[in-house]
Tab-separated table of C-alpha atoms and ligand atoms in Angstrom:
chain	number	residue	atom	x	y	z
A	954	MET	CA	112.928	117.264	66.000
A	955	LEU	CA	111.161	120.596	66.684
A	956	VAL	CA	108.368	121.532	64.289
A	957	VAL	CA	106.619	124.912	64.378
A	958	GLU	CA	103.647	125.346	62.058
A	959	ASN	CA	101.764	128.569	61.488
A	960	LEU	CA	102.484	129.749	65.044
A	961	SER	CA	100.742	132.929	66.143
A	962	LYS	CA	100.621	134.704	69.475
A	963	SER	CA	98.641	137.700	70.698
A	964	TYR	CA	98.597	139.553	73.974
A	965	GLY	CA	95.034	140.893	74.062
A	966	SER	CA	94.481	142.550	70.695
A	967	LYS	CA	98.210	142.902	70.008
A	968	VAL	CA	99.509	140.253	67.602
A	969	VAL	CA	103.208	139.582	68.274
A	970	LEU	CA	103.825	136.408	66.236
A	971	HIS	CA	102.252	136.179	62.783
A	972	GLY	CA	101.867	132.567	61.663
A	973	ILE	CA	105.524	131.527	61.590
A	974	SER	CA	106.691	128.068	60.478
A	975	PHE	CA	110.104	126.399	60.700
A	976	SER	CA	111.675	123.198	61.944
A	977	LEU	CA	114.919	122.432	63.768
A	978	GLU	CA	116.935	119.251	63.529
A	979	GLY	CA	119.023	117.611	66.245
A	980	GLY	CA	122.614	118.746	66.770
A	981	GLN	CA	122.162	122.296	65.476
A	982	ILE	CA	122.989	125.624	67.081
A	983	VAL	CA	120.545	128.223	65.813
A	984	GLY	CA	120.593	131.978	66.425
A	985	LEU	CA	117.238	133.682	66.988
A	986	LEU	CA	117.883	137.232	65.829
A	987	GLY	CA	115.686	140.311	65.751
A	988	ALA	CA	115.260	143.817	67.139
A	989	ASN	CA	113.674	144.685	70.501
A	990	GLY	CA	110.042	143.578	70.506
A	991	ALA	CA	110.419	141.277	67.461
A	992	GLY	CA	108.887	138.373	69.413
A	993	LYS	CA	111.988	136.330	70.345
A	994	SER	CA	111.183	135.893	74.057
A	995	SER	CA	107.535	135.115	73.293
A	996	LEU	CA	108.620	132.412	70.835
A	997	LEU	CA	111.075	130.872	73.323
A	998	LYS	CA	108.456	130.854	76.098
A	999	ILE	CA	105.994	129.057	73.801
A	1000	LEU	CA	108.645	126.453	72.903
A	1001	ALA	CA	109.446	126.053	76.609
A	1002	GLY	CA	105.774	125.356	77.325
A	1003	LEU	CA	105.387	128.471	79.472
A	1004	LEU	CA	102.965	130.357	77.201
A	1005	ARG	CA	100.222	127.954	76.307
A	1006	GLU	CA	97.698	130.190	74.594
A	1007	HIS	CA	98.714	130.519	70.973
A	1008	GLY	CA	97.596	129.618	67.477
A	1009	GLY	CA	99.220	126.991	65.251
A	1010	LEU	CA	101.045	123.810	66.166
A	1011	VAL	CA	104.343	123.180	67.917
A	1012	SER	CA	105.755	119.711	68.486
A	1013	LEU	CA	108.972	118.348	69.892
A	1014	GLN	CA	109.968	114.826	68.891
A	1015	GLY	CA	106.476	114.247	67.532
A	1016	GLN	CA	104.595	115.341	70.646
A	1017	ALA	CA	102.747	118.589	71.244
A	1018	ILE	CA	104.464	120.939	73.704
A	1019	GLY	CA	103.400	119.977	77.229
A	1020	LEU	CA	104.526	117.976	80.238
A	1021	GLU	CA	106.518	115.436	78.204
A	1022	SER	CA	108.330	118.043	76.104
A	1023	LYS	CA	109.251	120.006	79.239
A	1024	LYS	CA	111.168	116.970	80.508
A	1025	ILE	CA	113.551	117.256	77.573
A	1026	THR	CA	113.665	121.052	77.255
A	1027	ALA	CA	116.030	123.280	79.235
A	1028	TYR	CA	115.112	126.969	79.188
A	1029	CYS	CA	117.300	129.816	80.420
A	1030	PRO	CA	115.305	133.085	80.684
A	1031	ASP	CA	116.746	136.540	80.159
A	1032	ARG	CA	116.401	137.583	83.810
A	1033	PRO	CA	117.302	136.109	87.200
A	1034	ILE	CA	114.693	133.593	88.338
A	1035	TYR	CA	116.115	132.085	91.506
A	1036	PRO	CA	114.920	132.986	95.022
A	1037	PRO	CA	117.280	135.759	96.233
A	1038	SER	CA	118.093	134.226	99.621
A	1039	HIS	CA	119.086	130.787	98.266
A	1040	THR	CA	122.781	129.982	97.960
A	1041	ALA	CA	124.198	128.309	94.843
A	1042	HIS	CA	124.526	125.194	96.999
A	1043	ASN	CA	120.782	125.238	97.898
A	1044	LEU	CA	119.898	125.876	94.256
A	1045	LEU	CA	122.114	123.026	93.098
A	1046	ASN	CA	120.233	120.627	95.379
A	1047	LEU	CA	116.876	122.026	94.218
A	1048	CYS	CA	117.790	121.514	90.551
A	1049	ALA	CA	118.979	117.971	91.281
A	1050	ASP	CA	115.649	117.196	93.015
A	1051	PHE	CA	113.529	118.871	90.365
A	1052	PHE	CA	115.117	117.690	87.109
A	1053	SER	CA	115.658	113.965	86.671
A	1054	ASP	CA	118.230	114.668	83.924
A	1055	PHE	CA	120.298	117.076	86.074
A	1056	ASP	CA	124.021	116.248	86.318
A	1057	LYS	CA	125.046	117.556	89.754
A	1058	ASP	CA	128.746	116.739	89.376
A	1059	LYS	CA	128.909	118.622	86.103
A	1060	ALA	CA	127.211	121.659	87.689
A	1061	LEU	CA	129.670	121.572	90.605
A	1062	ASP	CA	132.638	121.351	88.207
A	1063	LEU	CA	131.371	124.333	86.229
A	1064	ILE	CA	130.665	126.379	89.381
A	1065	GLU	CA	134.271	125.743	90.399
A	1066	ARG	CA	135.596	126.512	86.911
A	1067	PHE	CA	133.756	129.855	86.879
A	1068	LYS	CA	134.824	130.575	90.473
A	1069	LEU	CA	131.256	131.220	91.636
A	1070	PRO	CA	130.624	131.249	95.400
A	1071	LEU	CA	128.710	128.189	96.628
A	1072	ASP	CA	127.646	129.538	100.008
A	1073	LEU	CA	126.601	133.132	99.338
A	1074	PRO	CA	122.942	134.067	98.672
A	1075	PHE	CA	121.984	134.504	95.015
A	1076	LYS	CA	121.066	138.155	95.679
A	1077	SER	CA	124.714	138.942	96.466
A	1078	PHE	CA	125.902	137.713	93.032
A	1079	SER	CA	126.788	140.294	90.370
A	1080	LYS	CA	124.575	140.412	87.235
A	1081	GLY	CA	127.143	138.424	85.252
A	1082	GLN	CA	127.555	135.865	88.056
A	1083	LYS	CA	123.769	135.387	88.216
A	1084	GLU	CA	123.667	134.803	84.471
A	1085	ARG	CA	126.568	132.365	84.659
A	1086	LEU	CA	124.900	130.358	87.418
A	1087	GLN	CA	121.629	130.131	85.451
A	1088	LEU	CA	123.570	129.052	82.380
A	1089	ILE	CA	125.462	126.409	84.347
A	1090	PHE	CA	122.263	124.958	85.795
A	1091	THR	CA	120.607	124.975	82.359
A	1092	LEU	CA	123.590	123.289	80.682
A	1093	SER	CA	123.854	120.695	83.438
A	1094	ARG	CA	120.648	119.076	82.220
A	1095	ARG	CA	120.869	116.320	79.622
A	1096	ALA	CA	118.113	117.962	77.579
A	1097	GLN	CA	117.319	117.537	73.884
A	1098	LEU	CA	116.332	121.150	73.337
A	1099	PHE	CA	118.119	124.100	74.976
A	1100	LEU	CA	116.540	127.550	74.799
A	1101	PHE	CA	118.660	130.549	75.810
A	1102	ASP	CA	117.182	134.032	75.991
A	1103	GLU	CA	119.986	136.605	75.669
A	1104	PRO	CA	122.596	134.565	77.557
A	1105	LEU	CA	125.378	137.100	76.914
A	1106	GLY	CA	123.603	140.314	77.929
A	1107	GLY	CA	125.240	140.847	81.316
A	1108	ILE	CA	128.549	139.173	80.511
A	1109	ASP	CA	131.698	141.244	79.883
A	1110	PRO	CA	133.204	140.984	76.358
A	1111	LEU	CA	135.989	138.565	77.351
A	1112	GLY	CA	133.558	136.396	79.284
A	1113	ARG	CA	131.242	136.091	76.272
A	1114	GLN	CA	133.546	133.766	74.357
A	1115	GLU	CA	133.905	131.661	77.488
A	1116	ILE	CA	130.102	131.378	77.742
A	1117	LEU	CA	129.747	130.552	74.052
A	1118	ASP	CA	132.440	127.883	74.374
A	1119	LEU	CA	130.547	126.494	77.323
A	1120	ILE	CA	127.261	126.406	75.417
A	1121	THR	CA	128.774	124.806	72.324
A	1122	LYS	CA	131.008	122.272	74.111
A	1123	GLU	CA	128.909	121.250	77.088
A	1124	ARG	CA	125.720	120.381	75.221
A	1125	GLY	CA	124.996	116.820	74.125
A	1126	GLN	CA	125.979	116.161	70.506
A	1127	GLU	CA	122.393	115.373	69.498
A	1128	SER	CA	120.768	118.272	71.273
A	1129	THR	CA	119.481	121.396	69.572
A	1130	ILE	CA	120.224	124.878	70.844
A	1131	LEU	CA	118.225	127.995	70.080
A	1132	ILE	CA	119.842	131.232	71.284
A	1133	ALA	CA	118.060	134.594	71.180
A	1134	THR	CA	120.523	137.470	71.190
A	1135	HIS	CA	121.262	140.984	69.982
A	1136	LEU	CA	125.002	140.280	70.075
A	1137	VAL	CA	125.154	138.976	66.510
A	1138	HIS	CA	128.851	139.762	66.065
A	1139	ASP	CA	129.823	137.771	69.169
A	1140	ILE	CA	127.707	134.750	68.367
A	1141	GLN	CA	127.912	134.401	64.588
A	1142	ASP	CA	130.901	132.039	64.438
A	1143	CYS	CA	129.267	129.358	66.565
A	1144	LEU	CA	125.944	129.207	64.686
A	1145	ASP	CA	124.869	126.531	62.192
A	1146	LYS	CA	121.773	128.483	61.196
A	1147	ALA	CA	120.088	131.800	61.928
A	1148	LEU	CA	116.423	132.624	62.180
A	1149	PHE	CA	115.509	136.276	61.643
A	1150	LEU	CA	112.348	137.683	63.221
A	1151	GLN	CA	110.965	141.113	62.448
A	1152	ASN	CA	107.739	142.468	63.946
A	1153	GLY	CA	106.606	138.935	64.733
A	1154	GLY	CA	107.203	137.635	61.201
A	1155	LEU	CA	109.850	135.186	60.007
A	1156	VAL	CA	112.078	137.123	57.584
A	1157	ALA	CA	114.628	134.380	56.849
A	1158	PHE	CA	115.877	131.046	58.155
A	1159	GLU	CA	119.152	130.052	56.517
A	1160	THR	CA	122.374	128.186	57.191
A	1161	THR	CA	125.368	130.250	58.243
A	1162	ALA	CA	127.145	129.087	55.084
A	1163	THR	CA	124.355	130.464	52.862
A	1164	LEU	CA	124.274	133.751	54.759
A	1165	LYS	CA	128.056	134.123	54.449
A	1166	ASN	CA	127.849	133.412	50.723
A	1167	ARG	CA	125.100	135.935	50.133
A	1168	HIS	CA	126.005	138.663	52.621
A	1169	GLY	CA	129.613	138.076	53.734
A	1170	SER	CA	128.687	137.380	57.374
A	1171	VAL	CA	125.696	136.702	59.598
A	1172	GLU	CA	126.104	140.193	61.044
A	1173	GLN	CA	125.921	141.761	57.571
A	1174	ALA	CA	122.939	139.511	56.734
A	1175	TYR	CA	121.204	140.912	59.813
A	1176	LYS	CA	121.845	144.473	58.625
A	1177	ASP	CA	120.724	143.700	55.049
A	1178	LEU	CA	117.615	141.723	55.992
A	1179	MET	CA	116.481	144.073	58.735
A	1180	HIS	CA	117.402	147.160	56.695
A	1181	VAL	CA	119.534	148.517	59.558
B	1388	ATP	N1	103.058	139.816	78.847
B	1388	ATP	C1	102.903	140.661	77.831
B	1388	ATP	N2	101.770	141.405	77.707
B	1388	ATP	C2	101.601	142.237	76.653
B	1388	ATP	N3	102.509	142.419	75.668
B	1388	ATP	C3	103.649	141.715	75.755
B	1388	ATP	C4	103.910	140.808	76.832
B	1388	ATP	N4	105.123	140.244	76.634
B	1388	ATP	C5	105.603	140.787	75.504
B	1388	ATP	N5	104.722	141.655	74.979
B	1388	ATP	C6	104.875	142.413	73.720
B	1388	ATP	O1	105.129	141.472	72.698
B	1388	ATP	C7	106.060	141.989	71.764
B	1388	ATP	C8	107.205	141.011	71.624
B	1388	ATP	O2	107.889	140.960	72.869
B	1388	ATP	P1	109.086	139.932	73.117
B	1388	ATP	O3	109.531	140.131	74.521
B	1388	ATP	O4	108.643	138.586	72.695
B	1388	ATP	O5	110.163	140.490	72.076
B	1388	ATP	P2	111.743	140.287	72.045
B	1388	ATP	O6	112.103	140.126	70.607
B	1388	ATP	O7	112.152	139.213	72.977
B	1388	ATP	O8	112.247	141.690	72.573
B	1388	ATP	P3	113.630	142.067	73.346
B	1388	ATP	O9	114.729	141.860	72.362
B	1388	ATP	O10	113.433	143.504	73.692
B	1388	ATP	O11	113.734	141.184	74.562
B	1388	ATP	C9	106.493	143.356	72.277
B	1388	ATP	O12	105.760	144.332	71.589
B	1388	ATP	C10	106.083	143.328	73.743
B	1388	ATP	O13	105.717	144.609	74.179
């Protein structure tokens, strides 16, 4: 479904992704794990079609990343992106206008379930509420590929499981999810596979079952592979 071949990325003279290759199949939840600066956000932005200058090839459902792939890719960045003065209600209407695959009723249900205010400006939301709203709008698309950049960062420990449940249950069965996070312990039980990045290189890409066999857990695999 997603094929990445010999992908490299530099900012000026600084190389941050070193010719990495992997492919993802439909229906998988994959963890993108690595230390600060490993290249996770850069990789997600390339897959989302937001960073277009790179080496190597990336294709989604047989087509190079571009306008067509963006129609079936939902990307949730690691920081708030919505205009501060817009209410959740305004933003809901904007998403519905902008994305042809946006399910407005689903977004409204989730806003209600998470008790988020519909009529207050985005700037008055707490960090965790902002993250929840972005997650809800991302998950309310019927996309094939979902890209989440640190979706749990601002969420309190009890809320994290709720968010992970949301991500795992609310996606389409055929869609693929790639989640970049440092919270390996919190996320490990919902992953099918994990991709380990270190200094822009791909260290390992294995199923959770293999990692558990070899290391006991994904968290321990992270420590062993990254020499923490
Ligand atoms: N716009 C940019 N210009 C120059 N260097 C950048 C830019 N964006 C990222 N970098 C550098 O690229 C490297 C990888 O950054 P990236 O944000 O992709 O890593 P990350 O794994 O997501 O890190 P973190 O876990 O801290 O979010 C870092 O050394 C960073 O300083």
